[in-house]
XYZ file of C-alpha atoms in Angstrom:
259
model
C 17.540 22.825 -5.235
C 15.579 21.958 -8.094
C 12.093 19.666 -8.756
C 9.531 18.812 -10.455
C 6.484 16.380 -10.191
C 7.170 13.399 -12.923
C 3.188 11.751 -12.154
C 0.235 12.563 -10.207
C -2.564 10.728 -10.499
C -4.974 8.727 -8.211
C -3.270 9.573 -5.003
C 0.270 8.227 -6.355
C 3.180 10.775 -6.841
C 6.857 10.914 -8.690
C 8.657 13.559 -7.399
C 12.363 14.485 -9.011
C 14.683 17.139 -6.837
C 17.925 17.457 -8.275
C 20.092 20.381 -9.927
C 21.785 21.608 -6.717
C 23.233 25.086 -8.126
C 24.530 25.899 -4.877
C 26.654 22.298 -4.316
C 30.399 22.296 -4.184
C 32.305 21.932 -7.423
C 34.057 18.811 -6.462
C 30.466 17.003 -5.507
C 28.851 15.539 -8.271
C 25.519 16.141 -9.198
C 22.291 13.549 -8.256
C 18.960 13.200 -8.404
C 16.796 12.139 -5.376
C 13.041 10.922 -6.056
C 10.234 10.381 -3.751
C 7.119 8.507 -4.238
C 3.945 9.370 -2.332
C 1.107 6.886 -2.462
C -1.654 7.629 -0.164
C -0.205 10.066 1.445
C 3.198 8.147 2.599
C 6.669 8.261 0.924
C 9.108 6.543 -0.059
C 12.844 7.966 -0.716
C 15.272 6.443 -3.621
C 18.680 6.564 -3.256
C 18.318 9.627 -0.746
C 21.922 11.030 -1.564
C 25.176 12.166 0.057
C 25.365 13.727 3.609
C 26.967 16.899 2.017
C 23.318 17.932 0.137
C 21.061 16.453 3.051
C 19.659 19.930 4.302
C 18.637 20.816 0.727
C 17.281 17.717 -0.434
C 15.331 17.959 3.012
C 14.350 21.214 2.183
C 12.760 20.735 -1.064
C 11.305 16.995 -0.014
C 9.301 19.037 2.895
C 7.620 21.280 -0.150
C 5.722 17.704 -0.907
C 6.134 15.329 2.543
C 6.349 15.538 5.581
C 9.656 13.641 7.055
C 7.183 11.402 9.824
C 5.143 10.148 6.149
C 8.146 8.528 4.737
C 7.726 4.898 5.025
C 10.799 3.480 3.458
C 13.991 4.305 1.386
C 15.309 2.173 -1.590
C 19.588 2.512 -1.817
C 20.286 0.761 -5.793
C 23.444 0.048 -4.896
C 26.577 1.002 -1.743
C 27.914 4.515 -3.425
C 28.324 7.087 -0.786
C 26.403 9.965 -3.087
C 23.433 6.993 -2.640
C 23.419 6.481 1.374
C 25.957 8.174 3.342
C 23.306 10.106 4.641
C 20.953 7.206 5.946
C 21.744 7.728 9.061
C 20.587 11.434 8.839
C 17.617 10.654 7.619
C 16.856 7.747 10.638
C 17.554 10.301 13.078
C 14.832 12.534 11.720
C 12.234 9.017 11.279
C 13.701 6.175 12.818
C 10.774 3.950 12.048
C 12.117 3.959 8.096
C 12.436 1.118 6.708
C 15.842 0.907 4.240
C 16.145 -1.972 1.871
C 19.586 -2.671 -0.037
C 21.027 -5.460 -1.888
C 22.168 -8.332 0.328
C 25.457 -7.850 -0.925
C 25.648 -4.591 0.879
C 24.015 -4.689 4.157
C 27.548 -4.579 6.176
C 29.026 -1.745 4.114
C 26.002 0.287 4.209
C 26.497 0.010 7.650
C 29.444 2.240 7.886
C 27.803 5.334 7.312
C 26.238 5.193 10.815
C 27.186 8.605 12.931
C 26.012 6.578 15.922
C 22.245 6.138 14.883
C 22.692 2.347 14.044
C 21.514 1.429 10.167
C 19.291 -1.602 10.095
C 18.663 -2.830 6.209
C 16.105 -5.387 4.699
C 17.943 -7.156 2.178
C 16.925 -7.886 -0.842
C 17.738 -11.102 -2.845
C 19.640 -11.458 -6.049
C 16.446 -12.080 -7.868
C 14.630 -9.127 -6.468
C 11.430 -8.393 -4.494
C 8.350 -6.419 -4.148
C 8.158 -3.332 -1.520
C 5.655 -1.746 0.097
C 4.909 1.784 0.382
C 4.184 1.801 4.196
C 0.612 0.046 4.688
C -1.811 2.188 2.435
C 0.522 2.535 -0.434
C 1.268 0.298 -3.687
C 3.846 -2.233 -4.326
C 6.726 -1.255 -6.311
C 9.374 -3.877 -7.382
C 13.379 -4.058 -7.242
C 14.237 -5.249 -10.550
C 17.747 -7.025 -10.698
C 20.768 -4.894 -12.425
C 23.766 -6.390 -11.188
C 27.136 -5.309 -12.801
C 25.652 -2.325 -13.976
C 27.562 -0.753 -12.346
C 27.822 -2.712 -8.932
C 27.700 -6.289 -8.228
C 24.850 -6.131 -6.233
C 22.282 -3.617 -7.617
C 19.123 -2.915 -8.192
C 16.394 -0.703 -10.574
C 13.360 -0.435 -9.336
C 10.033 -0.290 -11.127
C 6.091 1.609 -10.441
C 3.901 -0.673 -12.125
C 1.353 2.205 -11.301
C 2.754 5.042 -12.890
C 4.664 3.013 -15.382
C 7.959 4.900 -14.077
C 11.560 2.960 -13.904
C 14.279 4.027 -11.851
C 17.586 3.033 -13.067
C 19.764 3.996 -10.771
C 23.416 4.803 -12.533
C 21.919 2.979 -15.433
C 21.009 6.173 -18.333
C 23.118 8.305 -15.733
C 24.677 11.532 -17.697
C 27.257 14.054 -16.325
C 25.014 16.944 -17.606
C 27.064 20.578 -16.969
C 25.322 23.108 -14.997
C 24.363 25.087 -17.386
C 22.225 22.217 -18.959
C 19.445 22.737 -16.264
C 16.595 20.592 -18.100
C 16.076 17.523 -15.788
C 14.088 16.380 -18.989
C 15.619 14.896 -21.712
C 14.630 16.851 -25.021
C 17.507 16.138 -27.634
C 18.726 12.570 -27.340
C 21.564 13.090 -29.685
C 23.054 16.276 -28.041
C 22.441 14.477 -24.484
C 24.753 11.186 -25.711
C 28.026 13.323 -25.049
C 26.847 13.336 -21.005
C 26.105 9.836 -20.909
C 28.992 8.347 -23.414
C 32.218 8.465 -20.635
C 30.123 7.603 -17.884
C 28.740 4.147 -19.402
C 31.921 3.441 -21.372
C 34.152 3.703 -17.837
C 31.516 2.920 -14.755
C 29.375 0.090 -16.690
C 31.712 -3.296 -16.211
C 29.812 -5.457 -17.968
C 27.982 -5.581 -21.891
C 26.562 -9.023 -20.909
C 25.156 -7.785 -17.852
C 24.204 -4.734 -19.531
C 22.566 -6.599 -22.694
C 20.278 -8.601 -19.657
C 19.535 -5.276 -17.904
C 17.657 -4.100 -21.356
C 16.172 -6.692 -22.125
C 14.978 -7.165 -18.741
C 13.382 -3.461 -18.953
C 11.947 -3.693 -22.094
C 9.692 -6.428 -21.052
C 8.066 -4.205 -18.665
C 7.515 -1.531 -21.251
C 8.140 1.667 -19.012
C 6.848 4.643 -19.945
C 9.763 6.959 -18.032
C 13.514 5.854 -17.458
C 14.401 8.388 -14.431
C 18.467 7.891 -13.708
C 20.786 8.841 -10.410
C 22.489 10.888 -12.297
C 21.733 13.408 -15.357
C 17.970 13.787 -17.018
C 14.692 12.125 -17.280
C 13.858 10.065 -20.377
C 10.065 9.651 -21.076
C 8.150 8.508 -24.378
C 9.933 7.774 -27.409
C 12.905 8.703 -25.373
C 13.106 5.648 -23.235
C 13.312 3.560 -26.339
C 16.052 5.498 -27.818
C 18.135 5.227 -24.296
C 17.641 1.208 -24.592
C 18.521 0.949 -27.950
C 21.516 3.177 -27.355
C 22.601 0.926 -24.275
C 22.614 -2.244 -26.491
C 24.931 -0.734 -28.893
C 27.596 -0.168 -26.283
C 30.512 -2.555 -25.939
C 31.783 -1.464 -21.924
C 34.123 -2.933 -19.986
C 36.655 -2.342 -22.514
C 39.788 -0.002 -21.105
C 43.178 -0.852 -22.014
C 45.399 1.693 -20.797
C 44.679 4.301 -23.720
C 41.585 6.191 -22.824
C 41.016 9.498 -23.918
C 41.134 12.334 -21.127
C 38.479 13.745 -22.232
C 35.942 10.464 -22.319
C 37.171 10.110 -18.671
C 34.267 11.218 -16.789
C 34.075 14.004 -14.337
C 31.897 15.636 -11.314
C 29.686 18.554 -13.179
């Protein structure tokens, strides 16, 4: 898997892990992010069972498993959190956060190790990275696309982890982890958002909330990272979408497929 440092200042880092060239073709590509703050780490959407060994190996280049203090799951999908029990097998002291709506569902990913979850209320909450790290904020993103869904904002780095919002199903030959040509990138986002985002009202509410935060970077769970002017381009594009409109006539080429 590839990895890239997105931010590194004052003992505070953001790292993205993704673009696994060895994954099975039927497995959707995902990005895993880790925040390392004063030697203690928070793992965001740690990924599925199939990619656990690869994520672990790449993560070990930056931080020890015993220094992971927190896992954040944006929602309940298996590509996000089916590996949870494996992480807890290695470090039972990790505290895991997810929406209160999904605590009973994510617990089904247990493979013997009990998955104990800290419920995030609908309005969100602040989460501290261990004893020494900074606080980050779980930002409501309900119905974008999950009914219990959160983004995560780091005010120190100015980075927003957006989960599935802004995601793209990027083909393997598009190797860049950073968006450089927004117009070209739209083709990989459009079908994903039109099919998996059920509410235009919810999407507009999210973009309004995020504009108020003024993030310098937006990091989705699939696809590539937006930074600088690409952040504004993304928010403007999302505001232009009318989603949840399937009528039974969606062209086959617009239906998202695993990369």
